Amino acid sequence: MDQVRIIQVKQSVFADNDRRAAQLRAELKERGIFLLNLMSSPGAGKTTTLKRTAELLRDEFKIGVMEADIDSDVDARAMAAAGVKSIQLHTGGMCHLDADMTRQGLDELIDNDVELAILENVGNLVCPAEFDTGAVKNAAILSVPEGDDKPLKYPLMFQVCDVVLINKIDVASYFDFDLEKCREHIKMRNPSAAVIPICAKTGEGVEAWAAWLREQVRAWRA
């Protein structure tokens, strides 16, 4: 019996997306536009964190936000109400954005005034980590109620991120959340990742996050 040829479709899809993502990054570099890909589980605090971030950086950079969801425009409306230029991206049921989807959003968002573009990816700790969006840097938010063991259970998310924000740190004692153990788990997956504890609701630690992002944007645009 002849052998059946097996084609790794997933690998092929990823390779094609990686090429498109690299091309998008090169174009953004030429235009001096920094793209941040922000990922997390649903409810971890992405939108609240972005609102705090915009408050601290809006006088330094012209900011635009792309809100990605399967449906609704709740997050885009929240950002617009905070005075941030925003658009809503509907994924049609897909649980992530890839490079082409991101480019479509950027084409609608970017004009000559946008210097810092932020993609709030679909809430999910699995799919978004698999696809390079063309972002300059990847950030993840891990909220305290999710537990300090998530870097062990969802390794890829923490492997691809340049920075991890530990949000809702104000309630750590109520959830038996061990910050140092969480740091160890993150460093196990990604020794070079920055880890910044924050509380987006109160503003605790957000200055440190804004300082990290400020440095990255200025270096990219230099």
Coordinates of C-alpha atoms in Angstrom, one line a residue, residues 46-48 50-51 64-69 71-90 109 118 120:
K46 CA -7.0 45.1 29.2
T47 CA -9.3 48.0 28.5
T48 CA -8.9 49.5 32.0
L50 CA -5.2 50.9 28.3
K51 CA -7.3 53.8 29.6
G64 CA -4.7 54.9 18.5
V65 CA -6.3 51.7 19.8
M66 CA -7.8 48.7 17.9
E67 CA -10.3 46.7 20.0
A68 CA -10.7 43.1 18.7
D69 CA -13.7 41.0 19.8
D71 CA -18.7 40.7 18.6
S72 CA -19.9 44.0 20.2
D73 CA -18.2 47.4 20.3
V74 CA -18.2 47.8 24.1
D75 CA -14.4 48.3 24.5
A76 CA -14.1 50.7 21.5
R77 CA -16.8 52.8 23.0
A78 CA -15.1 52.8 26.4
M79 CA -11.8 54.0 24.8
A80 CA -13.5 56.6 22.7
A81 CA -15.3 57.9 25.9
A82 CA -11.8 58.3 27.4
G83 CA -10.8 60.5 24.5
V84 CA -8.7 57.8 22.8
K85 CA -8.9 57.3 19.0
S86 CA -10.3 53.8 18.6
I87 CA -11.9 51.4 16.2
Q88 CA -13.6 48.0 16.8
L89 CA -12.5 44.9 14.9
H90 CA -14.9 41.9 14.7
L109 CA -6.8 53.5 12.3
I118 CA -2.2 49.4 20.4
E120 CA -6.2 44.8 22.2

